[in-house]
Amino acid sequence: MMKKLGPSPQFACMGPGKEENDDHSWPANASKKIEESQSLPISEYVNLFRPSFHFMSWEYLKFGNLHPANWEYDNLVSMIVMRDPMGRFLAGGKCGGFQEKIPNDPTNETQDLYWEYANSHCADNFALRVLAPNATCGIDGADTTLACLEGAKALLRRFTFILDQECLNDSMVALGDALHLNITRETFENRHHHHKTHSVLLVRERLGNDTLYEFVRHRFRRDIELYEWSKTRSIVKC
């Protein structure tokens, strides 16, 4: 979508593509290793990439490293899309190699694998761990501390915009209005919006196991609290 509004990196994970982009190629003096570029101070990062790209996203391989960045830098507009943790649990791109093992919703044959996934380290309070002040936050399941939750909230307060995936279409339009970008419902289409059968409201039905559902809700309780809080600060209240 963002490519329709302005130049952005060719590769989906916001790195240099395999082929040169004729109009806006990766800056010649920028590292092609994303983690090295991300280690730059925000001001240097913006000055390095802004002549080539209008929009970039970061994909992190480590947790607890977002707080030191200068999110208040005047020439940076930051945006984060928050998602219901229960919906994320069933979404594609499952961590820890589980996407290959359980690419689809649970069946009688895959319930054991879903229990393994629900107990996995990688799925534990995922968004909270990304946003928390240190890498140890969020790894204790339901026992994750309130301090970790408050640390993640503190970071979210520093972002320019918070969007809620539940109403991503309307949120993108509102974002366009705020930034004077030509974003309309016709130019932006959220596939999640059109797949009602995969609504987060139906997670219990999709899991087909009330015990597993309640277990996941309990284990991810801090992540769910963070999401519910973020909805109160979203550019559109769903």
PDB file of N, CA and C in Angstrom, residues 92-145:
ATOM      1  N   GLY A  92      -1.165 -16.094  10.182  1.00  0.00           N
ATOM      2  CA  GLY A  92      -0.034 -16.634   9.455  1.00  0.00           C
ATOM      3  C   GLY A  92       1.275 -16.050   9.967  1.00  0.00           C
ATOM      4  N   GLY A  93       2.380 -16.672   9.580  1.00  0.00           N
ATOM      5  CA  GLY A  93       3.681 -16.198  10.028  1.00  0.00           C
ATOM      6  C   GLY A  93       3.980 -16.596  11.462  1.00  0.00           C
ATOM      7  N   LYS A  94       3.482 -17.746  11.892  1.00  0.00           N
ATOM      8  CA  LYS A  94       3.713 -18.186  13.263  1.00  0.00           C
ATOM      9  C   LYS A  94       5.210 -18.331  13.528  1.00  0.00           C
ATOM     10  N   CYS A  95       5.615 -17.966  14.730  1.00  0.00           N
ATOM     11  CA  CYS A  95       7.031 -17.961  15.082  1.00  0.00           C
ATOM     12  C   CYS A  95       7.534 -19.378  15.365  1.00  0.00           C
ATOM     13  N   GLY A  96       8.840 -19.476  15.516  1.00  0.00           N
ATOM     14  CA  GLY A  96       9.455 -20.724  15.968  1.00  0.00           C
ATOM     15  C   GLY A  96       9.276 -21.912  15.058  1.00  0.00           C
ATOM     16  N   GLY A  97       9.045 -21.684  13.783  1.00  0.00           N
ATOM     17  CA  GLY A  97       8.856 -22.788  12.851  1.00  0.00           C
ATOM     18  C   GLY A  97       7.468 -23.405  12.888  1.00  0.00           C
ATOM     19  N   PHE A  98       6.560 -22.832  13.701  1.00  0.00           N
ATOM     20  CA  PHE A  98       5.220 -23.419  13.811  1.00  0.00           C
ATOM     21  C   PHE A  98       4.365 -23.157  12.584  1.00  0.00           C
ATOM     22  N   GLN A  99       4.704 -22.147  11.795  1.00  0.00           N
ATOM     23  CA  GLN A  99       3.914 -21.879  10.600  1.00  0.00           C
ATOM     24  C   GLN A  99       3.945 -23.071   9.651  1.00  0.00           C
ATOM     25  N   GLU A 100       5.098 -23.738   9.570  1.00  0.00           N
ATOM     26  CA  GLU A 100       5.213 -24.900   8.695  1.00  0.00           C
ATOM     27  C   GLU A 100       4.464 -26.103   9.270  1.00  0.00           C
ATOM     28  N   LYS A 101       4.435 -26.190  10.609  1.00  0.00           N
ATOM     29  CA  LYS A 101       3.783 -27.333  11.255  1.00  0.00           C
ATOM     30  C   LYS A 101       2.269 -27.178  11.297  1.00  0.00           C
ATOM     31  N   ILE A 102       1.811 -25.949  11.564  1.00  0.00           N
ATOM     32  CA  ILE A 102       0.362 -25.712  11.719  1.00  0.00           C
ATOM     33  C   ILE A 102      -0.036 -24.451  10.944  1.00  0.00           C
ATOM     34  N   PRO A 103      -0.027 -24.519   9.614  1.00  0.00           N
ATOM     35  CA  PRO A 103      -0.366 -23.337   8.815  1.00  0.00           C
ATOM     36  C   PRO A 103      -1.849 -22.986   8.846  1.00  0.00           C
ATOM     37  N   ASN A 104      -2.687 -23.939   9.254  1.00  0.00           N
ATOM     38  CA  ASN A 104      -4.134 -23.733   9.224  1.00  0.00           C
ATOM     39  C   ASN A 104      -4.712 -23.767  10.637  1.00  0.00           C
ATOM     40  N   ASP A 105      -6.015 -23.486  10.745  1.00  0.00           N
ATOM     41  CA  ASP A 105      -6.686 -23.534  12.033  1.00  0.00           C
ATOM     42  C   ASP A 105      -6.611 -24.950  12.615  1.00  0.00           C
ATOM     43  N   PRO A 106      -6.766 -25.065  13.942  1.00  0.00           N
ATOM     44  CA  PRO A 106      -6.638 -26.377  14.593  1.00  0.00           C
ATOM     45  C   PRO A 106      -7.659 -27.401  14.097  1.00  0.00           C
ATOM     46  N   THR A 107      -7.206 -28.622  14.064  1.00  0.00           N
ATOM     47  CA  THR A 107      -8.072 -29.769  13.803  1.00  0.00           C
ATOM     48  C   THR A 107      -7.829 -30.768  14.934  1.00  0.00           C
ATOM     49  N   ASN A 108      -8.583 -31.844  14.946  1.00  0.00           N
ATOM     50  CA  ASN A 108      -8.355 -32.870  15.959  1.00  0.00           C
ATOM     51  C   ASN A 108      -6.927 -33.407  15.885  1.00  0.00           C
ATOM     52  N   GLU A 109      -6.386 -33.437  14.674  1.00  0.00           N
ATOM     53  CA  GLU A 109      -5.049 -33.988  14.473  1.00  0.00           C
ATOM     54  C   GLU A 109      -3.950 -33.016  14.906  1.00  0.00           C
ATOM     55  N   THR A 110      -4.244 -31.708  14.954  1.00  0.00           N
ATOM     56  CA  THR A 110      -3.182 -30.726  15.256  1.00  0.00           C
ATOM     57  C   THR A 110      -3.345 -30.064  16.623  1.00  0.00           C
ATOM     58  N   GLN A 111      -4.283 -30.565  17.439  1.00  0.00           N
ATOM     59  CA  GLN A 111      -4.472 -29.953  18.762  1.00  0.00           C
ATOM     60  C   GLN A 111      -3.198 -30.016  19.600  1.00  0.00           C
ATOM     61  N   ASP A 112      -2.484 -31.133  19.547  1.00  0.00           N
ATOM     62  CA  ASP A 112      -1.253 -31.247  20.334  1.00  0.00           C
ATOM     63  C   ASP A 112      -0.217 -30.220  19.897  1.00  0.00           C
ATOM     64  N   LEU A 113      -0.125 -29.997  18.589  1.00  0.00           N
ATOM     65  CA  LEU A 113       0.821 -28.996  18.084  1.00  0.00           C
ATOM     66  C   LEU A 113       0.417 -27.591  18.521  1.00  0.00           C
ATOM     67  N   TYR A 114      -0.886 -27.334  18.566  1.00  0.00           N
ATOM     68  CA  TYR A 114      -1.335 -26.017  19.022  1.00  0.00           C
ATOM     69  C   TYR A 114      -1.072 -25.821  20.513  1.00  0.00           C
ATOM     70  N   TRP A 115      -1.167 -26.875  21.287  1.00  0.00           N
ATOM     71  CA  TRP A 115      -0.798 -26.767  22.705  1.00  0.00           C
ATOM     72  C   TRP A 115       0.697 -26.481  22.837  1.00  0.00           C
ATOM     73  N   GLU A 116       1.497 -27.117  22.002  1.00  0.00           N
ATOM     74  CA  GLU A 116       2.939 -26.851  22.010  1.00  0.00           C
ATOM     75  C   GLU A 116       3.228 -25.398  21.634  1.00  0.00           C
ATOM     76  N   TYR A 117       2.523 -24.923  20.628  1.00  0.00           N
ATOM     77  CA  TYR A 117       2.684 -23.525  20.200  1.00  0.00           C
ATOM     78  C   TYR A 117       2.238 -22.564  21.304  1.00  0.00           C
ATOM     79  N   ALA A 118       1.116 -22.880  21.965  1.00  0.00           N
ATOM     80  CA  ALA A 118       0.612 -22.021  23.033  1.00  0.00           C
ATOM     81  C   ALA A 118       1.583 -21.929  24.198  1.00  0.00           C
ATOM     82  N   ASN A 119       2.376 -22.981  24.409  1.00  0.00           N
ATOM     83  CA  ASN A 119       3.351 -23.002  25.492  1.00  0.00           C
ATOM     84  C   ASN A 119       4.746 -22.558  25.064  1.00  0.00           C
ATOM     85  N   SER A 120       4.900 -22.216  23.792  1.00  0.00           N
ATOM     86  CA  SER A 120       6.231 -21.887  23.272  1.00  0.00           C
ATOM     87  C   SER A 120       6.739 -20.562  23.815  1.00  0.00           C
ATOM     88  N   HIS A 121       8.042 -20.454  23.858  1.00  0.00           N
ATOM     89  CA  HIS A 121       8.675 -19.208  24.304  1.00  0.00           C
ATOM     90  C   HIS A 121       8.415 -18.087  23.313  1.00  0.00           C
ATOM     91  N   CYS A 122       8.446 -18.395  22.032  1.00  0.00           N
ATOM     92  CA  CYS A 122       8.389 -17.338  21.023  1.00  0.00           C
ATOM     93  C   CYS A 122       7.025 -16.664  20.956  1.00  0.00           C
ATOM     94  N   ALA A 123       5.950 -17.400  21.285  1.00  0.00           N
ATOM     95  CA  ALA A 123       4.608 -16.827  21.180  1.00  0.00           C
ATOM     96  C   ALA A 123       4.192 -16.061  22.432  1.00  0.00           C
ATOM     97  N   ASP A 124       4.987 -16.130  23.488  1.00  0.00           N
ATOM     98  CA  ASP A 124       4.617 -15.584  24.792  1.00  0.00           C
ATOM     99  C   ASP A 124       4.574 -14.055  24.770  1.00  0.00           C
ATOM    100  N   ASN A 125       3.383 -13.477  24.931  1.00  0.00           N
ATOM    101  CA  ASN A 125       3.231 -12.018  25.039  1.00  0.00           C
ATOM    102  C   ASN A 125       4.042 -11.275  23.975  1.00  0.00           C
ATOM    103  N   PHE A 126       3.828 -11.631  22.729  1.00  0.00           N
ATOM    104  CA  PHE A 126       4.715 -11.209  21.649  1.00  0.00           C
ATOM    105  C   PHE A 126       4.847  -9.690  21.527  1.00  0.00           C
ATOM    106  N   ALA A 127       3.752  -8.970  21.398  1.00  0.00           N
ATOM    107  CA  ALA A 127       3.834  -7.518  21.194  1.00  0.00           C
ATOM    108  C   ALA A 127       4.422  -6.827  22.410  1.00  0.00           C
ATOM    109  N   LEU A 128       4.050  -7.281  23.585  1.00  0.00           N
ATOM    110  CA  LEU A 128       4.604  -6.677  24.796  1.00  0.00           C
ATOM    111  C   LEU A 128       6.112  -6.844  24.827  1.00  0.00           C
ATOM    112  N   ARG A 129       6.604  -8.006  24.426  1.00  0.00           N
ATOM    113  CA  ARG A 129       8.057  -8.236  24.417  1.00  0.00           C
ATOM    114  C   ARG A 129       8.756  -7.321  23.425  1.00  0.00           C
ATOM    115  N   VAL A 130       8.132  -7.075  22.274  1.00  0.00           N
ATOM    116  CA  VAL A 130       8.724  -6.166  21.290  1.00  0.00           C
ATOM    117  C   VAL A 130       8.834  -4.756  21.861  1.00  0.00           C
ATOM    118  N   LEU A 131       7.833  -4.333  22.614  1.00  0.00           N
ATOM    119  CA  LEU A 131       7.733  -2.946  23.069  1.00  0.00           C
ATOM    120  C   LEU A 131       8.274  -2.729  24.476  1.00  0.00           C
ATOM    121  N   ALA A 132       8.618  -3.784  25.174  1.00  0.00           N
ATOM    122  CA  ALA A 132       9.058  -3.677  26.563  1.00  0.00           C
ATOM    123  C   ALA A 132      10.461  -3.074  26.654  1.00  0.00           C
ATOM    124  N   PRO A 133      10.825  -2.566  27.845  1.00  0.00           N
ATOM    125  CA  PRO A 133      12.122  -1.905  28.000  1.00  0.00           C
ATOM    126  C   PRO A 133      13.320  -2.834  28.048  1.00  0.00           C
ATOM    127  N   ASN A 134      13.111  -4.142  28.234  1.00  0.00           N
ATOM    128  CA  ASN A 134      14.249  -5.063  28.237  1.00  0.00           C
ATOM    129  C   ASN A 134      13.805  -6.431  27.748  1.00  0.00           C
ATOM    130  N   ALA A 135      14.761  -7.261  27.376  1.00  0.00           N
ATOM    131  CA  ALA A 135      14.475  -8.531  26.725  1.00  0.00           C
ATOM    132  C   ALA A 135      13.899  -9.576  27.671  1.00  0.00           C
ATOM    133  N   THR A 136      13.933  -9.332  28.968  1.00  0.00           N
ATOM    134  CA  THR A 136      13.388 -10.310  29.909  1.00  0.00           C
ATOM    135  C   THR A 136      11.904 -10.106  30.157  1.00  0.00           C
ATOM    136  N   CYS A 137      11.355  -8.995  29.720  1.00  0.00           N
ATOM    137  CA  CYS A 137       9.939  -8.718  29.920  1.00  0.00           C
ATOM    138  C   CYS A 137       9.076  -9.592  29.018  1.00  0.00           C
ATOM    139  N   GLY A 138       7.996 -10.089  29.570  1.00  0.00           N
ATOM    140  CA  GLY A 138       7.024 -10.811  28.757  1.00  0.00           C
ATOM    141  C   GLY A 138       7.271 -12.289  28.625  1.00  0.00           C
ATOM    142  N   ILE A 139       8.383 -12.789  29.189  1.00  0.00           N
ATOM    143  CA  ILE A 139       8.720 -14.206  29.002  1.00  0.00           C
ATOM    144  C   ILE A 139       8.148 -15.074  30.114  1.00  0.00           C
ATOM    145  N   ASP A 140       7.407 -14.478  31.020  1.00  0.00           N
ATOM    146  CA  ASP A 140       6.881 -15.219  32.167  1.00  0.00           C
ATOM    147  C   ASP A 140       5.387 -15.473  32.055  1.00  0.00           C
ATOM    148  N   GLY A 141       4.856 -15.400  30.844  1.00  0.00           N
ATOM    149  CA  GLY A 141       3.462 -15.711  30.634  1.00  0.00           C
ATOM    150  C   GLY A 141       2.542 -14.859  31.485  1.00  0.00           C
ATOM    151  N   ALA A 142       1.602 -15.516  32.164  1.00  0.00           N
ATOM    152  CA  ALA A 142       0.634 -14.798  32.989  1.00  0.00           C
ATOM    153  C   ALA A 142       1.285 -14.089  34.166  1.00  0.00           C
ATOM    154  N   ASP A 143       2.523 -14.484  34.519  1.00  0.00           N
ATOM    155  CA  ASP A 143       3.228 -13.872  35.639  1.00  0.00           C
ATOM    156  C   ASP A 143       4.072 -12.674  35.223  1.00  0.00           C
ATOM    157  N   THR A 144       3.968 -12.265  33.960  1.00  0.00           N
ATOM    158  CA  THR A 144       4.684 -11.068  33.507  1.00  0.00           C
ATOM    159  C   THR A 144       4.285  -9.884  34.383  1.00  0.00           C
ATOM    160  N   THR A 145       5.264  -9.096  34.779  1.00  0.00           N
ATOM    161  CA  THR A 145       5.024  -8.058  35.777  1.00  0.00           C
ATOM    162  C   THR A 145       4.290  -6.854  35.208  1.00  0.00           C
TER     163      THR A 145
END
